[in-house]
Short mmCIF file of N, CA, C and O in Angstrom, two decimals:
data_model
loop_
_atom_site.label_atom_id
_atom_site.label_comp_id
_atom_site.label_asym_id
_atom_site.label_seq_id
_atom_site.Cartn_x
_atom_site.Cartn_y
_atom_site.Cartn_z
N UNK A 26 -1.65 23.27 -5.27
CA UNK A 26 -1.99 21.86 -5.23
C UNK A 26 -0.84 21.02 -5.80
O UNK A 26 -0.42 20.07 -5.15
N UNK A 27 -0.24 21.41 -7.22
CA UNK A 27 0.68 20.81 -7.27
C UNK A 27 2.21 20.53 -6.83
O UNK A 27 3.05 19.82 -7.40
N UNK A 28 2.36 21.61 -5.17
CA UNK A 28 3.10 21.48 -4.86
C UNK A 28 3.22 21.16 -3.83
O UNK A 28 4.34 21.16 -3.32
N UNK A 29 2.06 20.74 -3.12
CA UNK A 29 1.59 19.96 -2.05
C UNK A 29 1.61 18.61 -2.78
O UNK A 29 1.63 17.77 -1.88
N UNK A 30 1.62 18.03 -3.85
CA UNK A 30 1.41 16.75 -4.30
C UNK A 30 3.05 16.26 -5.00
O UNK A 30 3.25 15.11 -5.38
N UNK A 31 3.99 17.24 -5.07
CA UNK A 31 5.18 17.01 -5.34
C UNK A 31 6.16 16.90 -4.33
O UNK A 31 7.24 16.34 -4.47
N UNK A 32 5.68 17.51 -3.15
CA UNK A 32 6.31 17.21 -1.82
C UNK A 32 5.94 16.01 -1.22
O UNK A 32 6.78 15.25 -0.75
N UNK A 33 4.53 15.75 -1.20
CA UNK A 33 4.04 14.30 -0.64
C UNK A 33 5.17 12.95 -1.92
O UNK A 33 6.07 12.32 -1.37
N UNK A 34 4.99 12.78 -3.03
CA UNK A 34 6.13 12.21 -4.02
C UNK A 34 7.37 11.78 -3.08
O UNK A 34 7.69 10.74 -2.51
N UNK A 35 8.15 13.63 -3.20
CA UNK A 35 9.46 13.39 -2.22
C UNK A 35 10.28 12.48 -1.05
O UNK A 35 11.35 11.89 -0.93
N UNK A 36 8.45 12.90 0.14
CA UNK A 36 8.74 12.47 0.76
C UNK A 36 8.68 10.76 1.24
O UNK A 36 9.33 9.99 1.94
N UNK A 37 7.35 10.73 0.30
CA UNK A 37 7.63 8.51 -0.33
C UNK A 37 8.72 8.49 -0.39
O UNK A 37 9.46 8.29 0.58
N UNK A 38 9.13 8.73 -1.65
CA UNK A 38 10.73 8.24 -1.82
C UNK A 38 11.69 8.37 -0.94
O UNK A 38 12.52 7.47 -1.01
N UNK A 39 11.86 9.07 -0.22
CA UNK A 39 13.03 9.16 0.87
C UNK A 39 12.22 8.03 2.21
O UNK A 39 12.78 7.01 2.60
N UNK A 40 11.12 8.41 2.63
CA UNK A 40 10.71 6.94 3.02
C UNK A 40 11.05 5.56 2.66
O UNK A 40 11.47 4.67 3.40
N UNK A 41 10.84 5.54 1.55
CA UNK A 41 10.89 4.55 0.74
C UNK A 41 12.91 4.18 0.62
O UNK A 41 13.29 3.04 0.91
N UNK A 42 13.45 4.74 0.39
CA UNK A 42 14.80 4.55 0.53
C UNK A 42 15.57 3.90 2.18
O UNK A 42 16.62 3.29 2.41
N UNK A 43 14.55 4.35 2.99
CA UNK A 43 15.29 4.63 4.42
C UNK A 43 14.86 3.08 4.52
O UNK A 43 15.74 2.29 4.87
N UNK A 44 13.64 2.62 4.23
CA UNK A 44 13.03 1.06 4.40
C UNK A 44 13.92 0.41 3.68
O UNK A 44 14.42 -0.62 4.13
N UNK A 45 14.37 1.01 2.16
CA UNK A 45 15.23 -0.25 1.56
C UNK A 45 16.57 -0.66 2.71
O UNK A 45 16.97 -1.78 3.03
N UNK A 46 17.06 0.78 3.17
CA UNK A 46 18.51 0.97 3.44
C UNK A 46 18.82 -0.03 4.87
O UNK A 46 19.91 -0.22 5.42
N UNK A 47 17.10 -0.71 5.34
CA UNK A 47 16.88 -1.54 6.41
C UNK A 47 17.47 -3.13 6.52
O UNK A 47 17.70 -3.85 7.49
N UNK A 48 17.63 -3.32 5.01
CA UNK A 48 17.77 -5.23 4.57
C UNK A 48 19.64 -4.53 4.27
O UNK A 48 20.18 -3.45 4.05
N UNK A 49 20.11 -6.28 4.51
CA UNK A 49 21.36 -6.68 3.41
C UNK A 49 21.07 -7.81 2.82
O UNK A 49 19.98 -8.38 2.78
N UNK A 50 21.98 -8.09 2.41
CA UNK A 50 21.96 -9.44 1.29
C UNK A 50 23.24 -10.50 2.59
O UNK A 50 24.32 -10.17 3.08
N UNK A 51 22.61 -11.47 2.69
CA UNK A 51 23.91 -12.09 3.43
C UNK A 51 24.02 -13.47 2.32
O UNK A 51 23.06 -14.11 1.90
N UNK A 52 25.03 -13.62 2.10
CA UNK A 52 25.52 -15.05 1.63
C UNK A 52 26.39 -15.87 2.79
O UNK A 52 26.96 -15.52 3.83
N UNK A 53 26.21 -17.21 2.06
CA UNK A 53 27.13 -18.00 3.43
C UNK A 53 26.82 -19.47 2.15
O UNK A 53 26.29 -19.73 1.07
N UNK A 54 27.94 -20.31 3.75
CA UNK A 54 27.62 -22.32 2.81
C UNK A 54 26.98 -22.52 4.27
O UNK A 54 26.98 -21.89 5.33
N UNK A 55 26.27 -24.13 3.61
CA UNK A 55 25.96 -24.67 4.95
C UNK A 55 26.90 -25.76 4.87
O UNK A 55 27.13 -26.17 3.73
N UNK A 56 27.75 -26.55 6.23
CA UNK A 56 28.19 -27.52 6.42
C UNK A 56 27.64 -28.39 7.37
O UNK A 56 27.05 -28.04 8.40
N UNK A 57 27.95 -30.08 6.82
CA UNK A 57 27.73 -30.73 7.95
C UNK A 57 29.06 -30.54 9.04
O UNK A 57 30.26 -30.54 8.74
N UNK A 58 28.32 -30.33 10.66
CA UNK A 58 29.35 -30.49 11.50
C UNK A 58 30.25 -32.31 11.58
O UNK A 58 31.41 -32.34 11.98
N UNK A 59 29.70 -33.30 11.26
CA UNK A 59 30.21 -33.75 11.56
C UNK A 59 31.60 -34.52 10.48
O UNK A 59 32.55 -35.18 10.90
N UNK A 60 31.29 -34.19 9.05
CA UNK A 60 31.88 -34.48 8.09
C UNK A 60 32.71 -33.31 7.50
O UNK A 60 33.84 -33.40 7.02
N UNK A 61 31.94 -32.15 7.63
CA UNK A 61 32.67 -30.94 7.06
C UNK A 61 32.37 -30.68 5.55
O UNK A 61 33.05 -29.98 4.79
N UNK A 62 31.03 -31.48 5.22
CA UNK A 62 30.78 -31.49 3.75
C UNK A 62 29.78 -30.15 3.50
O UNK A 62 29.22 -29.55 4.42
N UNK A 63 29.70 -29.86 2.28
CA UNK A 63 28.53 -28.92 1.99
C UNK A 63 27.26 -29.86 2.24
O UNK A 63 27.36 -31.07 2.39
N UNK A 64 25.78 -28.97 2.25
CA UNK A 64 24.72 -29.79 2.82
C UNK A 64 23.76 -28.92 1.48
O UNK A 64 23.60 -27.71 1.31
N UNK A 65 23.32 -29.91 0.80
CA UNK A 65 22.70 -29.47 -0.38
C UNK A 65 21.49 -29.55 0.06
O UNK A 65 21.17 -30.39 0.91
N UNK A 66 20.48 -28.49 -0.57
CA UNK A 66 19.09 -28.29 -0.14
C UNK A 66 18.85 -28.36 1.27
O UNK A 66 17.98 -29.16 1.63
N UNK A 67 19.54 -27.56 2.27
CA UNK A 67 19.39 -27.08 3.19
C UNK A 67 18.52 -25.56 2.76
O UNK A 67 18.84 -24.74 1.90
N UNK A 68 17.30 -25.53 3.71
CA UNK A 68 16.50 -24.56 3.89
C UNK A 68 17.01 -23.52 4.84
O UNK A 68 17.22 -23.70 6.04
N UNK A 69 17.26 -21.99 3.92
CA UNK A 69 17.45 -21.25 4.78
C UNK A 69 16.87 -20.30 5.25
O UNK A 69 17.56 -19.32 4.97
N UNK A 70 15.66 -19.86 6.01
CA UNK A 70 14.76 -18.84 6.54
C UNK A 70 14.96 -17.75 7.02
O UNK A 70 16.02 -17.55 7.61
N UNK A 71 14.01 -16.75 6.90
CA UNK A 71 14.07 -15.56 7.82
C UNK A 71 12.81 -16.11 8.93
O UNK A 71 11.64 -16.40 8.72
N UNK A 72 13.33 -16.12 9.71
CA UNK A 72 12.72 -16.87 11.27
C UNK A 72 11.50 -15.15 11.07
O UNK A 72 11.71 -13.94 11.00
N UNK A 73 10.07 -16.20 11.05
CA UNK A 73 8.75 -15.28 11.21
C UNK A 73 8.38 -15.20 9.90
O UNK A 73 7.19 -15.48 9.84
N UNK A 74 8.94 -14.90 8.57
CA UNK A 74 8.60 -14.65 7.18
C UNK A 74 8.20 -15.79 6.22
O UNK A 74 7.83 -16.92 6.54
N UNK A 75 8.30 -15.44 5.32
CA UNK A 75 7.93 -15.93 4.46
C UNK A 75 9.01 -16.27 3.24
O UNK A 75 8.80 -16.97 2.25
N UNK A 76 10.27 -15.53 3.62
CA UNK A 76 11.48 -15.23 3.08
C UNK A 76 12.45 -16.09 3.36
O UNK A 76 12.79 -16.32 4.52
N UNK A 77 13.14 -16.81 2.04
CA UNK A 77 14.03 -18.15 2.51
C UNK A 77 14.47 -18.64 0.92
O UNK A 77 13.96 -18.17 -0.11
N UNK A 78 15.33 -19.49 0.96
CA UNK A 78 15.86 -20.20 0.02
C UNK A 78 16.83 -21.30 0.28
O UNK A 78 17.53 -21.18 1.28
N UNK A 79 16.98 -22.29 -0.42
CA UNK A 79 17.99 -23.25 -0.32
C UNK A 79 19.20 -23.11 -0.60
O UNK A 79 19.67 -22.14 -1.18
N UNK A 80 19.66 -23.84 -0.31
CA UNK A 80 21.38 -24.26 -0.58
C UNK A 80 21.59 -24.99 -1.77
O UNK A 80 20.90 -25.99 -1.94
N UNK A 81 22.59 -24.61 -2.82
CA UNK A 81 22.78 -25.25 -4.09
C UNK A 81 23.58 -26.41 -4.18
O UNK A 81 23.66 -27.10 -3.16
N UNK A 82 24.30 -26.82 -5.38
CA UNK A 82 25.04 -28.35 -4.86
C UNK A 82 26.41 -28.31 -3.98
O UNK A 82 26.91 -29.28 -3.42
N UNK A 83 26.95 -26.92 -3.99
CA UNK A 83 28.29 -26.44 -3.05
C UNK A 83 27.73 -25.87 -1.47
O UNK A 83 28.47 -25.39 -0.61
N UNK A 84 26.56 -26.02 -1.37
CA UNK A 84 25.87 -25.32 -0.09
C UNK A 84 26.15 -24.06 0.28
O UNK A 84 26.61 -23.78 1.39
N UNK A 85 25.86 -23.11 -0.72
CA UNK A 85 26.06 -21.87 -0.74
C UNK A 85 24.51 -21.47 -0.55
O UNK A 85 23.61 -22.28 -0.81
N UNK A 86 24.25 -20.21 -0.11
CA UNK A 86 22.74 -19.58 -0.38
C UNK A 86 23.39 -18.48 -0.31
O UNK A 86 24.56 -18.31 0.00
N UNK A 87 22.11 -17.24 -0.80
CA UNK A 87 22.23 -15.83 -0.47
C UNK A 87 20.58 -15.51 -0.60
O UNK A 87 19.73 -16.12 -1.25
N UNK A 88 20.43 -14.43 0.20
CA UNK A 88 19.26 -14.39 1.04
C UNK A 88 19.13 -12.61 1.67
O UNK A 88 20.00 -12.11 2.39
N UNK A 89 17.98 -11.91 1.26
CA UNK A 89 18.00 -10.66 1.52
C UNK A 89 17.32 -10.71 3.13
O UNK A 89 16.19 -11.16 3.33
N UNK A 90 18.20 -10.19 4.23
CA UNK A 90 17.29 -10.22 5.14
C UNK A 90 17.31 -9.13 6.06
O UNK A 90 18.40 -8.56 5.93
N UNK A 91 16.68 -8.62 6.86
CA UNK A 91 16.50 -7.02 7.59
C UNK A 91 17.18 -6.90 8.88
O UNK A 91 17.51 -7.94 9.46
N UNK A 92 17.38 -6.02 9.27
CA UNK A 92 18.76 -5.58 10.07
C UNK A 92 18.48 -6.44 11.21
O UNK A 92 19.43 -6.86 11.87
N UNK A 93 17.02 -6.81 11.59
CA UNK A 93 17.01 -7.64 13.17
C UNK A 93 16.56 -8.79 12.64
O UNK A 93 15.90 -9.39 13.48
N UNK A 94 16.62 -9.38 11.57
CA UNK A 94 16.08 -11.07 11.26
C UNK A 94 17.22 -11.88 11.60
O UNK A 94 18.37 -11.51 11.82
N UNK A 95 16.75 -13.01 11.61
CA UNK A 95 17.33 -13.67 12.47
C UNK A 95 17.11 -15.59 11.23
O UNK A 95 16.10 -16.20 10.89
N UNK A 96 18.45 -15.83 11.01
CA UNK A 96 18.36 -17.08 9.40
C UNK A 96 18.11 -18.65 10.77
O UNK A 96 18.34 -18.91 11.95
N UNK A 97 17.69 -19.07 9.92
CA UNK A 97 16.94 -20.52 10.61
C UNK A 97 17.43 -21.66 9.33
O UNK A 97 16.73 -21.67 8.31
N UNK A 98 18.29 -22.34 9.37
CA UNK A 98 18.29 -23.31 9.10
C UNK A 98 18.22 -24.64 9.01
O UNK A 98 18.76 -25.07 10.03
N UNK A 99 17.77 -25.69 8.22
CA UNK A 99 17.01 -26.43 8.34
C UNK A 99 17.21 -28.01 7.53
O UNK A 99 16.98 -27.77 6.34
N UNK A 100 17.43 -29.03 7.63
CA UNK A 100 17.57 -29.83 6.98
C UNK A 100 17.31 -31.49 7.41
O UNK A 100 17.99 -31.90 8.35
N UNK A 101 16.53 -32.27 6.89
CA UNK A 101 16.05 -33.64 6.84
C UNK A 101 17.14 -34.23 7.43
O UNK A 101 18.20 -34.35 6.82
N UNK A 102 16.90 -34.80 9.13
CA UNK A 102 17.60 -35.72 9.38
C UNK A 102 18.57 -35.14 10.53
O UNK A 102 19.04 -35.83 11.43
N UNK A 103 18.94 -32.90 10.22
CA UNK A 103 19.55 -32.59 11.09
C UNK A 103 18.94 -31.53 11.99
O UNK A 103 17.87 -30.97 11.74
N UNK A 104 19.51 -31.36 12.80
CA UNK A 104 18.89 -30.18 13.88
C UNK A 104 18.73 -28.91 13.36
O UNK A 104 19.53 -28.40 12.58
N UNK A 105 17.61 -28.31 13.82
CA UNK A 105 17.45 -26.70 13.35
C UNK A 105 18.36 -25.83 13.93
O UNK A 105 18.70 -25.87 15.11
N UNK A 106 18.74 -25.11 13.15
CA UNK A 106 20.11 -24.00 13.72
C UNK A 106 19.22 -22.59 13.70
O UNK A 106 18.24 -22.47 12.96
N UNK A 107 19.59 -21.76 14.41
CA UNK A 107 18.88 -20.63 14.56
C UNK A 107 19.96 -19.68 14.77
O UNK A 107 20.56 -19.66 15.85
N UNK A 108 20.33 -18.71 13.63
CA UNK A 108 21.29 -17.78 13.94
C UNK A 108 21.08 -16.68 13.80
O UNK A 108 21.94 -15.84 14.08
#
């Protein structure tokens, strides 16, 4: 029994690793196209989730997202970008 219950363990974890090994971390800035400025508190999404964060006062973000997500950004006044 306890080695039927130390193999089931194992094999979580290596599950469990292969799911982490699925995401990266992407960083980036946002700019306006037409000024070339950073764009502060620009919303940046994982298009479908629940997963997202803004842009700071240099319009930088970083954002964990999975090998087929797809970032949606977003901001008052400009067009949604979908990349």
């Amino acid at each position: 029994m306890r080695k039927k219950f130390f193999l089931l363990i194992i094999v979580c974890l290596v599950m469990g690793a292969g799911v982490m090994a699925q995401t990266s971390t992407v960083s980036g800035t946002v700019f306006a196209e037409d000024n070339n400025e950073p764009i502060i508190g620009a919303s940046v999404l994982v298009k479908g989730t629940h997963n997202g964060t803004v842009t700071d006062v240099d319009g930088k973000y970083t954002l964990t997202v999975p090998a087929d997500g797809t970032l949606v950004f977003s901001f008052i006044g400009l067009k949604t970008t979908e990349q």
